[in-house]
Short mmCIF file of C-alpha atoms and ligand atoms in Angstrom, two decimals:
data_model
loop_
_atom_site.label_atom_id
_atom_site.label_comp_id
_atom_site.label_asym_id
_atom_site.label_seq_id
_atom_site.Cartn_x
_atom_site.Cartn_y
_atom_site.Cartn_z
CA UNK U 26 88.17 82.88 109.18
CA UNK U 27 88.98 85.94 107.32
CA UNK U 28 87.87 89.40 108.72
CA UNK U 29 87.95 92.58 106.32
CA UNK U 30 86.71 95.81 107.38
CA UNK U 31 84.93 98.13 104.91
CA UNK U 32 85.37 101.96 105.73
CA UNK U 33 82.12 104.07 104.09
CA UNK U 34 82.40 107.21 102.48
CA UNK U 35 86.07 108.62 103.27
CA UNK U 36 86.39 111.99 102.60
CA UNK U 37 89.77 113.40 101.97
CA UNK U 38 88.95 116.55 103.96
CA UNK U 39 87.57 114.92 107.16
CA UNK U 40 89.10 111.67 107.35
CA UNK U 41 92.90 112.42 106.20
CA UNK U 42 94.03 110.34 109.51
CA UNK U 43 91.04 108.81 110.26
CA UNK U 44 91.31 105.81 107.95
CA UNK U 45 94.78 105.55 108.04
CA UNK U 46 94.27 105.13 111.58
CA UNK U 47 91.46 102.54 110.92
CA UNK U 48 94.16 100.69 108.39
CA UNK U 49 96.49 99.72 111.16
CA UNK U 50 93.51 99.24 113.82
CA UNK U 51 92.44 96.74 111.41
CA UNK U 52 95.47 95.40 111.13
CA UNK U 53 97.10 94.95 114.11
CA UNK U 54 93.68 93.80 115.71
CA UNK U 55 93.60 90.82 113.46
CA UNK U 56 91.84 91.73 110.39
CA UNK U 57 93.63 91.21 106.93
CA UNK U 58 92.39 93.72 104.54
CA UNK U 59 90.39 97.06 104.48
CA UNK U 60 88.16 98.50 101.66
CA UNK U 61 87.33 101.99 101.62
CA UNK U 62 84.81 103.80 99.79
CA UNK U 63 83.89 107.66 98.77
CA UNK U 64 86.85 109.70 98.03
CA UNK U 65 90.02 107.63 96.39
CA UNK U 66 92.95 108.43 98.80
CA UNK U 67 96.62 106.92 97.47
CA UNK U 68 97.69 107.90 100.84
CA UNK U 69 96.18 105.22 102.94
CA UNK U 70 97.59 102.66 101.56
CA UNK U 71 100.79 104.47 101.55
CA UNK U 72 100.84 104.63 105.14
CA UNK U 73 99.99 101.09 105.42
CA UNK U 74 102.72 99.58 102.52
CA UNK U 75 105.15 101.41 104.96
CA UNK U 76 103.64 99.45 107.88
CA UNK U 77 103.95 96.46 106.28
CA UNK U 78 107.48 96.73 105.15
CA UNK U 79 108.95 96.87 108.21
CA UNK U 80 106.22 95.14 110.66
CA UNK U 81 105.70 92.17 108.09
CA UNK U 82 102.31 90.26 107.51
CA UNK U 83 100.51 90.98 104.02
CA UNK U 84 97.45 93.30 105.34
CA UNK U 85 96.34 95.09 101.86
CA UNK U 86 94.05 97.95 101.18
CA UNK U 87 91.32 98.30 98.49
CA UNK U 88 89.56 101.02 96.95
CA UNK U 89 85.89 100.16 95.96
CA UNK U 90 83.21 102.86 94.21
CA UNK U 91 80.39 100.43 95.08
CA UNK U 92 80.24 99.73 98.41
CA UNK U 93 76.30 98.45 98.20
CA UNK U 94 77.60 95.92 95.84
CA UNK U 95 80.37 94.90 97.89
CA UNK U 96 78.32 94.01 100.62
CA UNK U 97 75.90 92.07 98.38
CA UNK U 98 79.04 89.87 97.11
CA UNK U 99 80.92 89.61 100.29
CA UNK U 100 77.01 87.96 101.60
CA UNK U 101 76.40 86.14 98.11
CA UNK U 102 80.51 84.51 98.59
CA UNK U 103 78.85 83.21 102.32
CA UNK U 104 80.33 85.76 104.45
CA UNK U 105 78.60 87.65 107.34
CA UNK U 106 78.00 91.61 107.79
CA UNK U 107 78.95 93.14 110.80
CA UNK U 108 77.86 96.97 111.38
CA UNK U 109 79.71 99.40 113.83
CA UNK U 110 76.26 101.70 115.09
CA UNK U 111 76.01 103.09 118.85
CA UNK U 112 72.46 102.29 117.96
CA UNK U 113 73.12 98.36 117.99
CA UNK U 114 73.03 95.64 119.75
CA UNK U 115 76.26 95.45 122.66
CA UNK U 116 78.68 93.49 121.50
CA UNK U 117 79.02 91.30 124.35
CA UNK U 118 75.30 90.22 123.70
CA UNK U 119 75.79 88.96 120.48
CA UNK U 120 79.74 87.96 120.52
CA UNK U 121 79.36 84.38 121.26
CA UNK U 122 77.10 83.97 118.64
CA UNK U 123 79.17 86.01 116.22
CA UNK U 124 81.95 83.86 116.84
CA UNK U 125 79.74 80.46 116.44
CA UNK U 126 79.06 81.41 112.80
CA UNK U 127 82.57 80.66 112.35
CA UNK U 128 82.38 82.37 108.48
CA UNK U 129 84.34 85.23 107.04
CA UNK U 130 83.15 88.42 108.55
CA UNK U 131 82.77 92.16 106.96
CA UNK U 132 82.98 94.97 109.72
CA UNK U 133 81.75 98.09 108.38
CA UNK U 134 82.32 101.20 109.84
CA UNK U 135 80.65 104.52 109.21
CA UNK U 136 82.16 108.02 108.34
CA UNK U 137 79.53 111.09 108.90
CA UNK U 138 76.59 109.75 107.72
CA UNK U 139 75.32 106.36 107.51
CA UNK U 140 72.57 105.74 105.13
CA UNK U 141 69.65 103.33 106.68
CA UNK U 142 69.89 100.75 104.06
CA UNK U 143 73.71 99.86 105.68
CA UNK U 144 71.98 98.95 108.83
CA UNK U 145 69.69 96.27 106.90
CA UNK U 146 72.19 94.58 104.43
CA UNK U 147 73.99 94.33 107.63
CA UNK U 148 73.82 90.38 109.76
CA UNK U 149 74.50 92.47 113.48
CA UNK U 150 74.30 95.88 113.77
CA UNK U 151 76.55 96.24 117.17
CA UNK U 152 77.12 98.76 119.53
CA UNK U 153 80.58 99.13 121.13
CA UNK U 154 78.69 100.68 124.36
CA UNK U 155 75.25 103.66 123.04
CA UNK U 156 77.25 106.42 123.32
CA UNK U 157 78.56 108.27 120.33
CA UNK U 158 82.65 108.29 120.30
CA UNK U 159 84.98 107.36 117.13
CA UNK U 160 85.12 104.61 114.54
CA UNK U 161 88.91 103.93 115.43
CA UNK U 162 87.95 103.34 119.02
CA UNK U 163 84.52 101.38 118.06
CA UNK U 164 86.95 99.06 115.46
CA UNK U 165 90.03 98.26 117.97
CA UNK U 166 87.34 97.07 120.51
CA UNK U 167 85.09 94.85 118.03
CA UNK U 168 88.00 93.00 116.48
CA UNK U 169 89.46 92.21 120.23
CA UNK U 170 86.31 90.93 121.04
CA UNK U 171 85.72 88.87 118.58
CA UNK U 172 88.77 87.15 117.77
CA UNK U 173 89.14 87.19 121.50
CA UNK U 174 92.49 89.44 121.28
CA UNK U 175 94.36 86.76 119.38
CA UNK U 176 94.42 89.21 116.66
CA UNK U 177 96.56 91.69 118.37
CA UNK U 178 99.11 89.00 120.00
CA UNK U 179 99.80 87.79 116.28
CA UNK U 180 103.44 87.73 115.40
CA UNK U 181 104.83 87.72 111.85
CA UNK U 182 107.68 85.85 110.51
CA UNK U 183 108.56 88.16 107.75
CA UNK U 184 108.43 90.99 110.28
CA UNK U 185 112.01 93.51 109.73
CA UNK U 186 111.40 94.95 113.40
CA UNK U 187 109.74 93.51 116.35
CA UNK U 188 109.44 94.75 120.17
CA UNK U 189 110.90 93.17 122.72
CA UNK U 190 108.59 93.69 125.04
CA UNK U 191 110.19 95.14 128.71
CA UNK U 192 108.56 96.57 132.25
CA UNK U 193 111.03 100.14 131.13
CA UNK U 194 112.37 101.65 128.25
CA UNK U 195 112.27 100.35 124.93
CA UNK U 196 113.69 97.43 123.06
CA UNK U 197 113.57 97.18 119.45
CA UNK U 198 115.00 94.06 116.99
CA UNK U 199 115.58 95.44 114.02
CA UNK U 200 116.31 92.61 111.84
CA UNK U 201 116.96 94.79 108.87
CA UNK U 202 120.97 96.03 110.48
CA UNK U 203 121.48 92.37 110.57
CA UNK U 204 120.83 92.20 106.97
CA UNK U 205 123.23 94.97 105.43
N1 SAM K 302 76.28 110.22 113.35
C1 SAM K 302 76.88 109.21 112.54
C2 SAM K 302 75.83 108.29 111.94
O1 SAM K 302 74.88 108.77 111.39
O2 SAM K 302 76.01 107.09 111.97
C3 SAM K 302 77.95 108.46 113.33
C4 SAM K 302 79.30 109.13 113.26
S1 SAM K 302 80.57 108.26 114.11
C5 SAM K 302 81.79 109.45 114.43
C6 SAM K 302 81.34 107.31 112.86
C7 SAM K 302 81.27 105.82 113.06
O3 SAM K 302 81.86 105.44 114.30
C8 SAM K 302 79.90 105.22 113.08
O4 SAM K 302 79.35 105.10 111.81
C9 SAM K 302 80.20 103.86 113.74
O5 SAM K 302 80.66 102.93 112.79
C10 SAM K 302 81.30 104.22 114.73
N2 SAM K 302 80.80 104.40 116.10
C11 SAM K 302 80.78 105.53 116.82
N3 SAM K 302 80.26 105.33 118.04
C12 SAM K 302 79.97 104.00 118.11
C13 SAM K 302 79.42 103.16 119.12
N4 SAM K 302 79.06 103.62 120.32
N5 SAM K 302 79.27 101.85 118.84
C14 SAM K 302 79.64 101.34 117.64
N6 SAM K 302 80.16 102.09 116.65
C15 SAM K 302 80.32 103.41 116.88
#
C-alpha cells in the first residue's frame, strides 16, 4: 500500500518551514512521497534530498500546478482520497475501515484556505480531534494511525546514520566514518 500526501497551495511566504516540516512528517511516518502545489519551492526538496542522504530510504518530492487533476488521476489509477479537515469525521471512527480498503491512499492537507470542492473529490474527510491546530501535527497523527505506527518504526538499509536508541544521552552510528 503506497501512501502519498498532497500539500495544497504552499506559499513561499507563509509556509517556508511548514512543508518542509510536512516532507519529513510524511516521511518518517510512513508515507513515500509528497506533492505540493501553489508556489514552486526548490527548497523543500532540498531539505528532504539532505534527509535522505544520510537517513536512507527513497522518499521523493513532486511539484504539481494541477492539484484538481491530481486527485482525479490518483482516484481514476484506484487509489483512495483522504482529507485532513477539523470539520471531519474522527479518525478513530473511520480508521478501521480506512485500513480495510487496503488501496493506495492520498492524504491531503490544507494550507490557508481550502476550497469546498477538496472536501468532495475527497473518499474521508477526517478530523484529527474539531479543534483547529496545524497541518504538521494533523499529518504525524493520521499516518500513525493508519499504518498503525509501523511507519515510524521503519528502518532503512541504505541508511548512512542511525540512532541507537538509549534511556540517556545520545548514540549515533554513523556508517559514513566507516566508509572513508
Ligand atoms: N482555516 C483553514 C481552512 O479553511 O481549512 C484551515 C487552516 S489549518 C492551519 C491548515 C490545515 O491543517 C487544514 O487544511 C487541515 O488539513 C489541517 N488541520 C488543522 N486542524 C485540523 C484538525 N483538527 N483535524 C484535521 N486536520 C486539521
Amino acid at each position: 500500500m503506497e501512501i502519498v500526501v498532497l500539500r495544497l497551495h504552499h506559499r513561499i511566504t507563509r509556509d517556508k518551514r511548514m512543508s518542509s516540516h510536512l516532507a519529513l512528517v510524511a516521511r518518517a511516518f510512513g508515507a513515500q512521497k509528497l506533492v505540493y502545489s501553489g508556489e514552486y519551492d526548490n527548497r523543500i526538496e532540498q531539505t528532504v534530498t539532505q534527509i535522505v542522504e544520510s537517513w536512507g530510504g527513497n522518499f521523493g518530492v513532486e511539484y504539481t500546478q494541477n492539484e484538481r487533476q491530481f486527485i482525479k488521476q490518483w482516484k481514476k489509477d484506484g487509489g483512495i482520497v483522504v482529507h485532513l479537515t477539523m470539520f471531519g469525521i474522527e479518525i478513530d471512527d473511520v480508521v478501521d475501515e480506512i485500513r480495510k480498503v487496503d488501496k493506495d491512499i492520498l492524504v491531503i492537507v490544507g494550507g490557508a484556505k481550502v476550497e469546498i470542492e477538496f472536501y468532495h473529490l475527497a473518499d474521508f474527510n477526517i478530523a484529527i480531534g474539531h479543534q483547529p491546530h496545524s497541518e504538521v501535527a494533523a499529518l504525524a497523527i493520521c499516518l500513525d494511525k493508519i499504518t498503525n505506527g509501523k511507519g515510524r518504526k521503519r528502518r532503512y538499509s541504505d541508511a548512512r546514520v542511525e540512532i541507537e536508541p538509549c534511556k540517556k544521552g545520545k548514540k549515533v552510528i554513523d556508517k559514513r566514518r566507516k566508509e572513508k
